[in-house]
Short mmCIF file of C-alpha atoms in Angstrom, two decimals:
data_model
loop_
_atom_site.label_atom_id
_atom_site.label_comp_id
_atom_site.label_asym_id
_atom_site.label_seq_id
_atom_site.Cartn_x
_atom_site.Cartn_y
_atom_site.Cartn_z
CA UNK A 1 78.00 112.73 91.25
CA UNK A 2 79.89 116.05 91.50
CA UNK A 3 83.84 116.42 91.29
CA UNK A 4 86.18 119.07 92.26
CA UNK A 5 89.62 119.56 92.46
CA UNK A 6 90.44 122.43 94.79
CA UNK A 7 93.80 124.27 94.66
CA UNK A 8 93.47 124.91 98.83
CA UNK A 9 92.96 122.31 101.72
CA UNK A 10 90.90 124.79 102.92
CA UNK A 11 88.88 124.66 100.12
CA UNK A 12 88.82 120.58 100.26
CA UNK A 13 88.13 120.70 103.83
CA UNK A 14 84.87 122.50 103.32
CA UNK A 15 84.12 121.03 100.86
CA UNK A 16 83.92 117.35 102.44
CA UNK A 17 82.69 119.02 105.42
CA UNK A 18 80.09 119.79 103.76
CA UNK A 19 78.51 117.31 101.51
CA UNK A 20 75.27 116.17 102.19
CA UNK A 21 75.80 112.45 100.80
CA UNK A 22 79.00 109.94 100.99
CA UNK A 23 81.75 111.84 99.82
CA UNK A 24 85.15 110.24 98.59
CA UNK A 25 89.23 112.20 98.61
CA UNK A 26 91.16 110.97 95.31
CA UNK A 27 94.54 110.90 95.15
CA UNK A 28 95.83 108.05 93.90
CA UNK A 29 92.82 105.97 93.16
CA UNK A 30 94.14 102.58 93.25
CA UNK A 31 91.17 101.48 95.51
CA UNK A 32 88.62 103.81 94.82
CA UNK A 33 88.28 103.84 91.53
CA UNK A 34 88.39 100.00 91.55
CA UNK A 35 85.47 99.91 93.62
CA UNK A 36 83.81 102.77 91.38
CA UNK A 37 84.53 100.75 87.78
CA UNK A 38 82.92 97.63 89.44
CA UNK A 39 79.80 99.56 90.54
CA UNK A 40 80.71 98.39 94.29
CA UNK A 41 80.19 102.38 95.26
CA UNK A 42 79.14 105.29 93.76
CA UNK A 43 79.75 108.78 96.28
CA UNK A 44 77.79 111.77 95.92
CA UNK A 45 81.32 113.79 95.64
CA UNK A 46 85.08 113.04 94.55
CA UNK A 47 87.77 115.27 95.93
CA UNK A 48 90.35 114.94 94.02
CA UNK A 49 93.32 116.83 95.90
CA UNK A 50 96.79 116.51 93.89
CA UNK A 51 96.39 119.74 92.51
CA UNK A 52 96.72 121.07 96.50
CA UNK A 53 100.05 122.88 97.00
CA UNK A 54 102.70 120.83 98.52
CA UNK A 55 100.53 117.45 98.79
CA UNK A 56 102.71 115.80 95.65
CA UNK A 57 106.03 116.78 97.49
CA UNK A 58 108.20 115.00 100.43
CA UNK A 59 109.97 117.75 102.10
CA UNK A 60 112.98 117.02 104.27
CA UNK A 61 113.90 119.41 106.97
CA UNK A 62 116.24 118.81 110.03
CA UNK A 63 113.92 117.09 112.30
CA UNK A 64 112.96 114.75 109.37
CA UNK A 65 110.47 114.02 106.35
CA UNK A 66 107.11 114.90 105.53
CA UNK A 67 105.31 112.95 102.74
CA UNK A 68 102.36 114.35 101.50
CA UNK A 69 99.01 112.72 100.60
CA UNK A 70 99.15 112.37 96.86
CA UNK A 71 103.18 111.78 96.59
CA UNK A 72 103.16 108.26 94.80
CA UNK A 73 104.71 105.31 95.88
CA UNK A 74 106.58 105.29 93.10
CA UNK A 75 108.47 108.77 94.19
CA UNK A 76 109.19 107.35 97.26
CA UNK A 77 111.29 104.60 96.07
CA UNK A 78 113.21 106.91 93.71
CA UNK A 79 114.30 109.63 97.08
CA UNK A 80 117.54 108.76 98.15
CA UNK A 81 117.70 110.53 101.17
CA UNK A 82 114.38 108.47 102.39
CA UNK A 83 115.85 105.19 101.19
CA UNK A 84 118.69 105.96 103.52
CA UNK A 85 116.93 106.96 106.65
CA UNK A 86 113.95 105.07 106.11
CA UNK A 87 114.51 102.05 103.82
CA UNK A 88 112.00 99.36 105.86
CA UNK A 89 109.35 102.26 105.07
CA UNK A 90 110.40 102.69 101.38
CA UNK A 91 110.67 98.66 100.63
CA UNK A 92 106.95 98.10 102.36
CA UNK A 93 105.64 101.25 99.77
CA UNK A 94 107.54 99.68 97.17
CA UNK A 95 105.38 96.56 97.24
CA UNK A 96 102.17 97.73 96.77
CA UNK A 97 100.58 96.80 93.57
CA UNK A 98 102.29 96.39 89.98
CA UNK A 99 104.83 98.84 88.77
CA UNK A 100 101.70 100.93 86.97
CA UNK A 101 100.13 100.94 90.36
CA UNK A 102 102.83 102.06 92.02
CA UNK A 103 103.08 105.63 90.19
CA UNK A 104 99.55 106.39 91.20
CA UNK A 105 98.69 104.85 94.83
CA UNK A 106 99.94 106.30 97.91
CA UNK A 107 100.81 105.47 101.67
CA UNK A 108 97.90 108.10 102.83
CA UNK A 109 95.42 106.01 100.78
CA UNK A 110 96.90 102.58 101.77
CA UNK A 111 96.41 104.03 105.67
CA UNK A 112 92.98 105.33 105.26
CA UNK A 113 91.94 102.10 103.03
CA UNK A 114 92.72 100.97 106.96
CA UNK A 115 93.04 97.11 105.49
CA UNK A 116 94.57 94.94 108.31
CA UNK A 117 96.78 93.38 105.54
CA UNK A 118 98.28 97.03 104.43
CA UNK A 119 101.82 97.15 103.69
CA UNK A 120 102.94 100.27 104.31
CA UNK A 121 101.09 100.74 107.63
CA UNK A 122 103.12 98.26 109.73
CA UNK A 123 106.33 99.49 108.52
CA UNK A 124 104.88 103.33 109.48
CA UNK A 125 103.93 102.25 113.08
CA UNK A 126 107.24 100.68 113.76
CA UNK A 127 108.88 103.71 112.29
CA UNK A 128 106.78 105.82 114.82
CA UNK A 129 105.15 107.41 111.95
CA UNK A 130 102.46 110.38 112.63
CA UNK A 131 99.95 111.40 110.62
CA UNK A 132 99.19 115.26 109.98
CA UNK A 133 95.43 116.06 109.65
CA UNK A 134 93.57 118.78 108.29
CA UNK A 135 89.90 119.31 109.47
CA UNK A 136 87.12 121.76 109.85
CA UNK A 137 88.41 122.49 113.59
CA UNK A 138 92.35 123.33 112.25
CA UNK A 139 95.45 120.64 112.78
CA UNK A 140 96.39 117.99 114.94
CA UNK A 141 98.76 114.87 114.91
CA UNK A 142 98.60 111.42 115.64
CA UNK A 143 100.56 108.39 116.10
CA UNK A 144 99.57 106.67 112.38
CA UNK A 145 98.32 103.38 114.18
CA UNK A 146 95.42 105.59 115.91
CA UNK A 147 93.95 106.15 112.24
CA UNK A 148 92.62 103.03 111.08
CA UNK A 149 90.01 101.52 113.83
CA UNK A 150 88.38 98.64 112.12
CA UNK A 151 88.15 96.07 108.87
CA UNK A 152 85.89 96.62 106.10
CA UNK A 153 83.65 94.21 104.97
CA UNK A 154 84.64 91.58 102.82
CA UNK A 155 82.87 89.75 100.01
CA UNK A 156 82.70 85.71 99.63
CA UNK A 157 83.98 86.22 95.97
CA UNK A 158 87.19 86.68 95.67
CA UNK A 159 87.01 89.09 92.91
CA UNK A 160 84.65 91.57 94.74
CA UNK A 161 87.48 94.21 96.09
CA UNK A 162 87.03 94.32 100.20
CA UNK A 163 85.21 97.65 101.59
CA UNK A 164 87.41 100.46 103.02
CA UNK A 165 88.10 99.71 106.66
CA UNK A 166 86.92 102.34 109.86
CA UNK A 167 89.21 105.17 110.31
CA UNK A 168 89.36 107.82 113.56
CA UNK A 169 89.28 110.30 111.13
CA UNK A 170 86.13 112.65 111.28
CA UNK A 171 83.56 114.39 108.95
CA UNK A 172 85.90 116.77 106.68
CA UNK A 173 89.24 115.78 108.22
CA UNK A 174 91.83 115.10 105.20
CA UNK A 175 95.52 113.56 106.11
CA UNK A 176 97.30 115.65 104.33
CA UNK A 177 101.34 114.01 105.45
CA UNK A 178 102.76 111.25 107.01
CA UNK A 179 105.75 112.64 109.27
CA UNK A 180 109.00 110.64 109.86
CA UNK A 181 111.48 112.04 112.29
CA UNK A 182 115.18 112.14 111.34
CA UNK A 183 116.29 108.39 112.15
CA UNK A 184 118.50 108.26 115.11
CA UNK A 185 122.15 107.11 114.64
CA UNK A 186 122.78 103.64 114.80
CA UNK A 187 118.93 102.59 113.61
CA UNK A 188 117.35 100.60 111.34
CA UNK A 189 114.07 99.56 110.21
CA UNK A 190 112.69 97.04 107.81
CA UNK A 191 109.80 95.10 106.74
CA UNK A 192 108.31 91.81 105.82
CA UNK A 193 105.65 89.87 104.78
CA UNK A 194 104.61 86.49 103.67
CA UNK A 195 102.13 85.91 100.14
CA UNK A 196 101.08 83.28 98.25
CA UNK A 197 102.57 84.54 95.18
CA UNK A 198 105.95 85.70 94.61
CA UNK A 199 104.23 89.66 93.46
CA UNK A 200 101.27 91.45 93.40
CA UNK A 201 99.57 89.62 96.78
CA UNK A 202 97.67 90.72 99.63
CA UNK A 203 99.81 89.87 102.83
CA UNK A 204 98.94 86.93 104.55
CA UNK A 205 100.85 87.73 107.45
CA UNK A 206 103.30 90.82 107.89
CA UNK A 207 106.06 92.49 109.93
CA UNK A 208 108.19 95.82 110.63
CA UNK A 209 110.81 96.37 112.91
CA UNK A 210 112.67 99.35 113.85
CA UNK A 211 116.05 98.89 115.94
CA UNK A 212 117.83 101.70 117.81
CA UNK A 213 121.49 100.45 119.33
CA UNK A 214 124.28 101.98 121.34
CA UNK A 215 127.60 102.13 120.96
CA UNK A 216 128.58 98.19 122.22
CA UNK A 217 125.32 97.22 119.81
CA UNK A 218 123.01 96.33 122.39
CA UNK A 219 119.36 97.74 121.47
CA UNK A 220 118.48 100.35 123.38
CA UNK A 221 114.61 101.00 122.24
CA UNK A 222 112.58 99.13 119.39
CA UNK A 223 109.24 98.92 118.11
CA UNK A 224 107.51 96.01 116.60
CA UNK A 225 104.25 96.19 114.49
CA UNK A 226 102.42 93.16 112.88
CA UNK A 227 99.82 93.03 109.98
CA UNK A 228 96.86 91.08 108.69
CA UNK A 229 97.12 89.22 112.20
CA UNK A 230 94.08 91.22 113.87
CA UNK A 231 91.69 93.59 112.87
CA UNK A 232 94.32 96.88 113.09
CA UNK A 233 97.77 96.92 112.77
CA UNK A 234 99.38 95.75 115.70
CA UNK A 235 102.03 97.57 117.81
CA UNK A 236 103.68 94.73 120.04
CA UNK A 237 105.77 96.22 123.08
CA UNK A 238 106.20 93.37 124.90
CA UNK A 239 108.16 91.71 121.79
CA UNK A 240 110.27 95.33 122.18
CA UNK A 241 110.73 94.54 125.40
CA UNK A 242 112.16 91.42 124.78
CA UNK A 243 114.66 92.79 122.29
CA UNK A 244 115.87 96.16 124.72
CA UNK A 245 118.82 95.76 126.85
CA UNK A 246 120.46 92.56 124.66
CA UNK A 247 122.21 92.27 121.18
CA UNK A 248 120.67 90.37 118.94
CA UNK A 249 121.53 86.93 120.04
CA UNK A 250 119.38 83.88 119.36
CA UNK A 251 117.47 83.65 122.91
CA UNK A 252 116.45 87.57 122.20
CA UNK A 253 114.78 86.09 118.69
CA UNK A 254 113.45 83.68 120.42
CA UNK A 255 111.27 85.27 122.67
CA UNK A 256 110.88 88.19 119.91
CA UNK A 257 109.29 85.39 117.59
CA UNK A 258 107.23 83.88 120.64
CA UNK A 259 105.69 86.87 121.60
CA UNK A 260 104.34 87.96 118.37
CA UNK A 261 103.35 84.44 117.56
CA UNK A 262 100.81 84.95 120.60
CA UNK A 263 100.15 88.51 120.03
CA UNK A 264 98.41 87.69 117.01
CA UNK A 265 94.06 87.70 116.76
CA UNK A 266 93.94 86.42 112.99
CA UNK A 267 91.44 84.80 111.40
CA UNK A 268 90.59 81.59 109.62
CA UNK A 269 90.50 81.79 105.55
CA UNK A 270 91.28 80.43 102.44
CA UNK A 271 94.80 82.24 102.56
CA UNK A 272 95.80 80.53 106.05
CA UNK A 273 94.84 79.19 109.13
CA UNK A 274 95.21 80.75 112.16
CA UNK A 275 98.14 78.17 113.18
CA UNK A 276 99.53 79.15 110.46
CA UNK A 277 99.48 83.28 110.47
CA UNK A 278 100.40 82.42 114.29
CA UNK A 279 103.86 80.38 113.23
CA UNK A 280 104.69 82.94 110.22
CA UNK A 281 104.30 86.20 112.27
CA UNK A 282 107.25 85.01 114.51
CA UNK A 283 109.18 83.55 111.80
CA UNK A 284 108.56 87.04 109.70
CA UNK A 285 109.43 89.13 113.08
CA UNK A 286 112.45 87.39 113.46
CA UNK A 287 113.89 88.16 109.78
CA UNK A 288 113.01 91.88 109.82
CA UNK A 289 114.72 92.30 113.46
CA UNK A 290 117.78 90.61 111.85
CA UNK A 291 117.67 92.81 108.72
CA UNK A 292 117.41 96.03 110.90
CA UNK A 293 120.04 95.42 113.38
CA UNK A 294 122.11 94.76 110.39
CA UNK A 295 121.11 98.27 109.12
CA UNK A 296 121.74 99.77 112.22
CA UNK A 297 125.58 98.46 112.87
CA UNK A 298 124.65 95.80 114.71
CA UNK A 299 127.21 92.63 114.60
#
């Protein structure tokens, strides 16, 4: 096993691009070094990038934020100015792992962990998050729910640590920020899920919501995204739809929580039935659209 930490992502870039074996990016860790400590992998190379310029920063400009890859979760919840414009972002960060965990893991590595039941991604995708990505043939952007494309596999015993899920992502490509445009007046966004436990849970079932209104508080565009209730993240328009052009009254949560109740493609597990991930999606939707249009002025 080799490992280098390059000072350039040009340097990281070619180096991933090429390796002639597996090769692994470290930035936080939280997952891969699990799965390295309980022998589950073993990569030819480690990348470890947080000595890359700019990577441990989140910049803030006037068309919005920019977090990089190895900025900890922890960093996010202490930024005022992205607890403001962003708080359904910052409170689905804020709930990954234990407070230790939290000053090393990151959103980048929760996204390209591509887990159906991450908690940051939902909350990203209804912010309209993008990812930036640095690769052998330059930069390009994408909408964060193009990244992850598929589950890992997962292990009968409950202690075995799931495999990192399918990304888009390709040989040598590195995400090196998540980009948030400047929130919109009148908006807010915020996040849910349901666990077994009161902390320190995978998400059974999850939601995000992010509410734009106009002046008389009627919502004039939304977006909806649902975890661990498919293979990928879900981004439901119709349930949009059924918010856009209405306030907030109760036949508008009605149909919000009926159409991601049948949006969802979950599966059957020890955690919860179908029926049940089914029932709680709507009931989670519901909350977090009542929390953001709360955030955004709405009355």
């Amino acid at each position: 096993m080799r490992y280098i930490r390059p000072l350039s992502m040009e340097d990281a870039v070619g180096q991933l691009a090429g390796s002639p074996g597996t090769a692994a990016i470290l930035a936080g860790g939280s997952d891969l070094l699990v799965r390295m400590k309980g022998g589950f992998i073993e990569p030819d190379l480690i990348v470890d990038i947080k000595s890359i310029d700019g990577l441990g920063e989140i910049g803030e400009t006037a068309e919005g934020f920019s977090i990089g890859a190895a900025v900890p979760c922890a960093l996010m919840g202490e930024s005022a100015a992205l607890n403001r414009e962003w708080p359904g972002v910052v409170e689905a960060a804020k709930l990954i792992g234990s407070k230790q965990v939290q000053g090393r893991c990151t959103i980048v590595g929760n996204l390209c962990n591509a887990s159906p039941a991450a908690d940051s991604v939902p909350a990203l995708v209804a912010a309209g998050a993008r990812a930036s990505i640095v690769g052998p043939g330059g930069r390009r952007t994408v909408a964060v729910e193009a990244v992850p494309t598929g589950p890992g596999k997962t292990s009968a015993v409950e202690a075995v640590p799931p495999g990192p899920g399918k990304t888009s992502l390709a040989k040598g490509e590195i995400i090196e920020a998540i980009l948030l445009d400047r929130r919109a007046p009148r908006s807010g966004d915020a996040y849910l899920r349901f666990i077994p436990r009161t902390e320190m849970d995978i998400a059974v079932v999850s939601a995000g919501v992010n509410l734009t209104l106009d002046e008389q508080g009627v919502v004039k565009s939304a977006r909806v995204a649902l975890g661990a209730a498919a293979p990928t993240v879900l981004l439901v328009e119709e349930a949009a739809e059924a918010l856009i052009g209405r306030k907030l009254d109760e036949a508008a949560l009605e149909r919000l929580a009926k159409v991601c109740s049948g949006a969802c493609r979950p599966i059957d597990d020890k955690r919860g039935t179908v029926e049940f991930r089914r029932k709680v999606a709507g009931v989670l939707a519901r909350r977090a659209a009542t929390t953001a249009y709360a955030r955004a002025g709405g009355k």
